[in-house]
Amino acid sequence: MPYLVSGTNEYGSSNLGRGKATFALRLARKLLREGYMDVRVCAPRGRLLQSDELDELEPTESDMAKGQQRGNRETKKPKKEKSKVIAAAPSRKEAAWQPDFGPAKKK
């Protein structure tokens, strides 16, 4: 879990992991509404955000929905189109001329 959300209330402390920034932010705000104190979010690179700094935790491009993400194929050069060959169809190639060496000798 890249994001660790922790908070303390009168019964003890809670440490919960979330995979995406949006879910971690949502959980941290929920803990604040429920009366937790010292709510913190630890980001993947070790950055520790206090409850008043939660607005700095913005979702990155990897947190976007799959339909909104751009794939690598969109940035690459498109491949050259190839014509499909149907095995049942006769060949369209013209028969190439081949030299005649005369009658073959059998031993």
XYZ file of N, CA and C in Angstrom:
321
model
N 0.832 -1.181 0.000
C 0.000 0.000 0.000
C 0.879 1.249 0.000
N 0.793 2.054 -1.032
C 1.666 3.218 -1.093
C 1.312 4.334 -0.116
N 0.060 4.468 0.288
C -0.338 5.555 1.183
C -0.763 4.968 2.518
N -0.204 5.475 3.613
C -0.541 5.034 4.952
C -1.228 6.176 5.678
N -2.453 5.933 6.130
C -3.238 6.942 6.849
C -3.284 6.526 8.311
N -2.889 7.431 9.199
C -2.898 7.109 10.630
C -3.604 8.213 11.396
N -4.217 7.816 12.500
C -4.917 8.759 13.357
C -5.095 8.175 14.745
N -5.345 9.047 15.740
C -5.482 8.623 17.133
C -6.810 9.134 17.684
N -7.525 8.259 18.411
C -8.724 8.696 19.128
C -8.615 8.227 20.577
N -9.697 8.316 21.351
C -9.622 7.971 22.776
C -9.401 6.481 23.019
N -9.633 5.645 22.030
C -9.468 4.198 22.199
C -8.109 3.695 21.726
N -7.381 4.489 20.979
C -6.079 4.057 20.481
C -5.799 4.675 19.122
N -4.874 4.060 18.422
C -4.512 4.616 17.115
C -4.883 3.631 16.004
N -5.045 4.185 14.817
C -5.373 3.389 13.638
C -4.359 3.683 12.548
N -3.911 2.621 11.887
C -3.026 2.744 10.728
C -3.668 1.971 9.590
N -4.055 2.674 8.557
C -4.739 2.043 7.433
C -4.031 2.395 6.136
N -3.874 1.421 5.280
C -3.210 1.642 4.002
C -4.212 1.780 2.876
N -3.898 2.601 1.919
C -4.729 2.777 0.724
C -3.810 2.817 -0.491
N -4.307 2.329 -1.605
C -3.497 2.228 -2.809
C -3.425 3.499 -3.631
N -4.395 4.367 -3.518
C -4.424 5.577 -4.346
C -4.575 6.814 -3.472
N -4.102 7.932 -3.997
C -4.125 9.188 -3.250
C -5.550 9.640 -2.949
N -6.465 9.440 -3.895
C -7.842 9.895 -3.669
C -8.495 9.127 -2.534
N -8.211 7.816 -2.450
C -8.801 7.015 -1.381
C -8.180 7.362 -0.030
N -6.882 7.639 -0.020
C -6.210 8.020 1.218
C -6.731 9.365 1.718
N -6.937 10.280 0.808
C -7.463 11.593 1.169
C -8.885 11.482 1.722
N -9.705 10.660 1.085
C -11.078 10.441 1.536
C -11.102 9.830 2.938
N -10.224 8.856 3.182
C -10.156 8.211 4.494
C -9.677 9.175 5.570
N -8.679 9.991 5.262
C -8.170 10.951 6.239
C -9.248 11.956 6.639
N -10.009 12.424 5.670
C -11.097 13.369 5.993
C -12.195 12.701 6.806
N -12.438 11.426 6.536
C -13.446 10.680 7.315
C -12.992 10.540 8.764
N -11.706 10.232 8.969
C -11.188 10.119 10.334
C -11.293 11.441 11.073
N -11.041 12.555 10.388
C -11.175 13.868 11.024
C -12.615 14.145 11.429
N -13.575 13.766 10.560
C -14.990 13.970 10.891
C -15.415 13.129 12.085
N -14.815 11.942 12.240
C -15.167 11.049 13.352
C -14.465 11.414 14.651
N -13.667 12.476 14.660
C -13.050 12.955 15.888
C -11.646 12.447 16.139
N -10.999 11.870 15.167
C -9.621 11.421 15.346
C -8.700 12.628 15.434
N -7.651 12.497 16.250
C -6.649 13.559 16.390
C -5.368 13.089 15.721
N -4.518 14.003 15.400
C -3.210 13.707 14.830
C -3.334 12.811 13.587
N -4.212 13.216 12.677
C -4.397 12.459 11.436
C -3.266 12.817 10.482
N -2.599 11.768 9.961
C -1.460 11.967 9.062
C -1.591 11.030 7.862
N -1.019 11.462 6.753
C -0.949 10.627 5.553
C 0.515 10.562 5.140
N 1.027 9.336 5.023
C 2.399 9.130 4.570
C 2.350 8.744 3.103
N 2.956 9.553 2.241
C 2.964 9.338 0.794
C 4.026 8.295 0.436
N 3.985 7.758 -0.791
C 4.924 6.701 -1.178
C 6.406 7.070 -1.054
N 6.758 8.306 -1.274
C 8.169 8.699 -1.184
C 8.558 9.159 0.214
N 7.705 8.885 1.192
C 8.035 9.188 2.580
C 7.566 10.545 3.055
N 6.894 11.291 2.239
C 6.404 12.612 2.652
C 5.269 12.429 3.644
N 5.323 13.124 4.763
C 4.328 13.015 5.818
C 3.469 14.277 5.834
N 2.183 14.111 5.589
C 1.263 15.255 5.538
C 0.393 15.273 6.788
N 0.354 16.420 7.457
C -0.504 16.603 8.618
C -1.929 16.889 8.152
N -2.860 16.966 9.087
C -4.272 17.157 8.733
C -4.538 18.491 8.032
N -3.737 19.519 8.311
C -3.950 20.808 7.649
C -3.277 20.876 6.278
N -2.489 19.870 5.905
C -1.806 19.845 4.618
C -2.436 18.860 3.635
N -3.591 18.331 3.948
C -4.194 17.295 3.112
C -4.567 17.794 1.722
N -4.798 19.096 1.583
C -5.156 19.628 0.272
C -3.989 19.551 -0.714
N -2.765 19.399 -0.204
C -1.597 19.281 -1.079
C -1.512 17.912 -1.742
N -2.250 16.952 -1.205
C -2.235 15.600 -1.755
C -3.213 15.538 -2.918
N -2.685 15.746 -4.124
C -3.534 15.748 -5.302
C -3.340 14.463 -6.068
N -4.394 13.945 -6.669
C -4.243 12.709 -7.435
C -3.348 12.916 -8.644
N -2.517 11.921 -8.937
C -1.629 11.978 -10.089
C -2.301 11.332 -11.286
N -1.614 11.299 -12.418
C -2.190 10.724 -13.636
C -2.452 9.230 -13.468
N -1.633 8.547 -12.658
C -1.830 7.113 -12.472
C -3.081 6.820 -11.652
N -3.599 7.830 -10.929
C -4.816 7.632 -10.152
C -6.074 7.867 -10.974
N -5.920 8.226 -12.234
C -7.081 8.480 -13.070
C -7.718 7.162 -13.491
N -8.962 7.243 -13.891
C -9.641 6.049 -14.367
C -8.979 5.549 -15.645
N -9.108 4.256 -15.912
C -8.421 3.671 -17.071
C -8.856 4.335 -18.376
N -10.090 4.751 -18.493
C -10.552 5.375 -19.721
C -9.939 6.742 -19.958
N -9.470 7.388 -18.895
C -8.895 8.718 -19.024
C -7.384 8.689 -19.231
N -6.759 7.542 -18.965
C -5.316 7.445 -19.115
C -4.932 7.345 -20.578
N -3.755 7.830 -20.884
C -3.227 7.703 -22.237
C -2.255 6.543 -22.246
N -2.432 5.672 -23.176
C -1.530 4.544 -23.297
C -0.275 4.907 -24.065
N 0.716 4.058 -23.988
C 1.960 4.286 -24.722
C 1.736 4.192 -26.219
N 0.758 3.423 -26.640
C 0.507 3.257 -28.071
C 0.060 4.558 -28.729
N -0.574 5.436 -27.954
C -1.023 6.702 -28.533
C 0.151 7.609 -28.848
N 1.228 7.466 -28.123
C 2.376 8.330 -28.345
C 3.350 7.731 -29.349
N 3.281 6.433 -29.584
C 4.180 5.784 -30.534
C 3.724 6.009 -31.967
N 4.649 5.795 -32.876
C 4.341 5.898 -34.293
C 3.468 4.710 -34.687
N 2.386 4.948 -35.421
C 1.521 3.823 -35.800
C 2.242 2.870 -36.745
N 1.906 1.591 -36.651
C 2.541 0.586 -37.492
C 1.991 0.640 -38.906
N 2.813 0.157 -39.845
C 2.412 0.103 -41.232
C 1.342 -0.968 -41.403
N 0.311 -0.650 -42.178
C -0.780 -1.597 -42.378
C -0.339 -2.736 -43.278
N -0.683 -3.955 -42.909
C -0.355 -5.124 -43.701
C -1.635 -5.686 -44.292
N -1.531 -6.176 -45.535
C -2.710 -6.788 -46.139
C -2.804 -8.229 -45.651
N -4.011 -8.658 -45.368
C -4.220 -10.008 -44.863
C -4.232 -10.994 -46.026
N -3.646 -12.158 -45.801
C -3.601 -13.193 -46.821
C -4.578 -14.291 -46.420
N -5.483 -14.625 -47.347
C -6.455 -15.676 -47.094
C -5.905 -16.959 -47.706
N -5.812 -17.998 -46.913
C -5.202 -19.241 -47.375
C -6.032 -19.909 -48.470
N -7.342 -19.751 -48.463
C -8.202 -20.406 -49.441
C -8.184 -19.701 -50.799
N -7.787 -18.450 -50.820
C -7.793 -17.698 -52.072
C -6.570 -18.060 -52.906
N -6.710 -18.107 -54.208
C -5.546 -18.402 -55.057
C -4.556 -17.248 -55.013
N -3.320 -17.558 -55.274
C -2.258 -16.569 -55.235
C -2.430 -15.577 -56.377
N -2.155 -14.331 -56.123
C -2.265 -13.298 -57.150
C -0.925 -13.039 -57.813
N 0.109 -13.711 -57.350
C 1.424 -13.511 -57.923
C 1.482 -14.182 -59.296
N 2.124 -13.507 -60.210
C 2.317 -14.083 -61.544
C 3.428 -15.119 -61.445
N 3.283 -16.183 -62.212
C 4.314 -17.215 -62.214
C 5.577 -16.635 -62.845
N 6.659 -16.721 -62.148
C 7.926 -16.180 -62.639
C 8.531 -17.158 -63.639
N 9.256 -16.625 -64.611
C 9.894 -17.470 -65.615
C 11.017 -18.256 -64.978
N 11.080 -19.542 -65.248
C 12.157 -20.386 -64.756
C 12.817 -21.066 -65.947
N 14.119 -21.165 -65.959
C 14.826 -21.756 -67.109
C 14.535 -23.261 -67.228
N 14.543 -23.745 -68.473
C 14.322 -25.151 -68.737
C 15.678 -25.798 -68.999
N 16.047 -26.760 -68.176
C 17.348 -27.419 -68.314
C 17.264 -28.677 -69.170
N 16.185 -28.927 -69.793
C 16.047 -30.107 -70.647
C 15.526 -31.288 -69.838
N 15.438 -32.418 -70.522
C 14.906 -33.597 -69.822
C 15.873 -34.077 -68.746
N 15.308 -34.448 -67.631
C 16.113 -34.938 -66.515
C 16.516 -36.376 -66.787
N 17.757 -36.732 -66.495
C 18.245 -38.099 -66.708
C 18.029 -38.905 -65.449
N 17.550 -40.111 -65.624
C 17.366 -41.015 -64.492
C 18.405 -42.109 -64.566
N 18.928 -42.504 -63.478
C 19.919 -43.584 -63.426
C 19.299 -44.885 -63.015
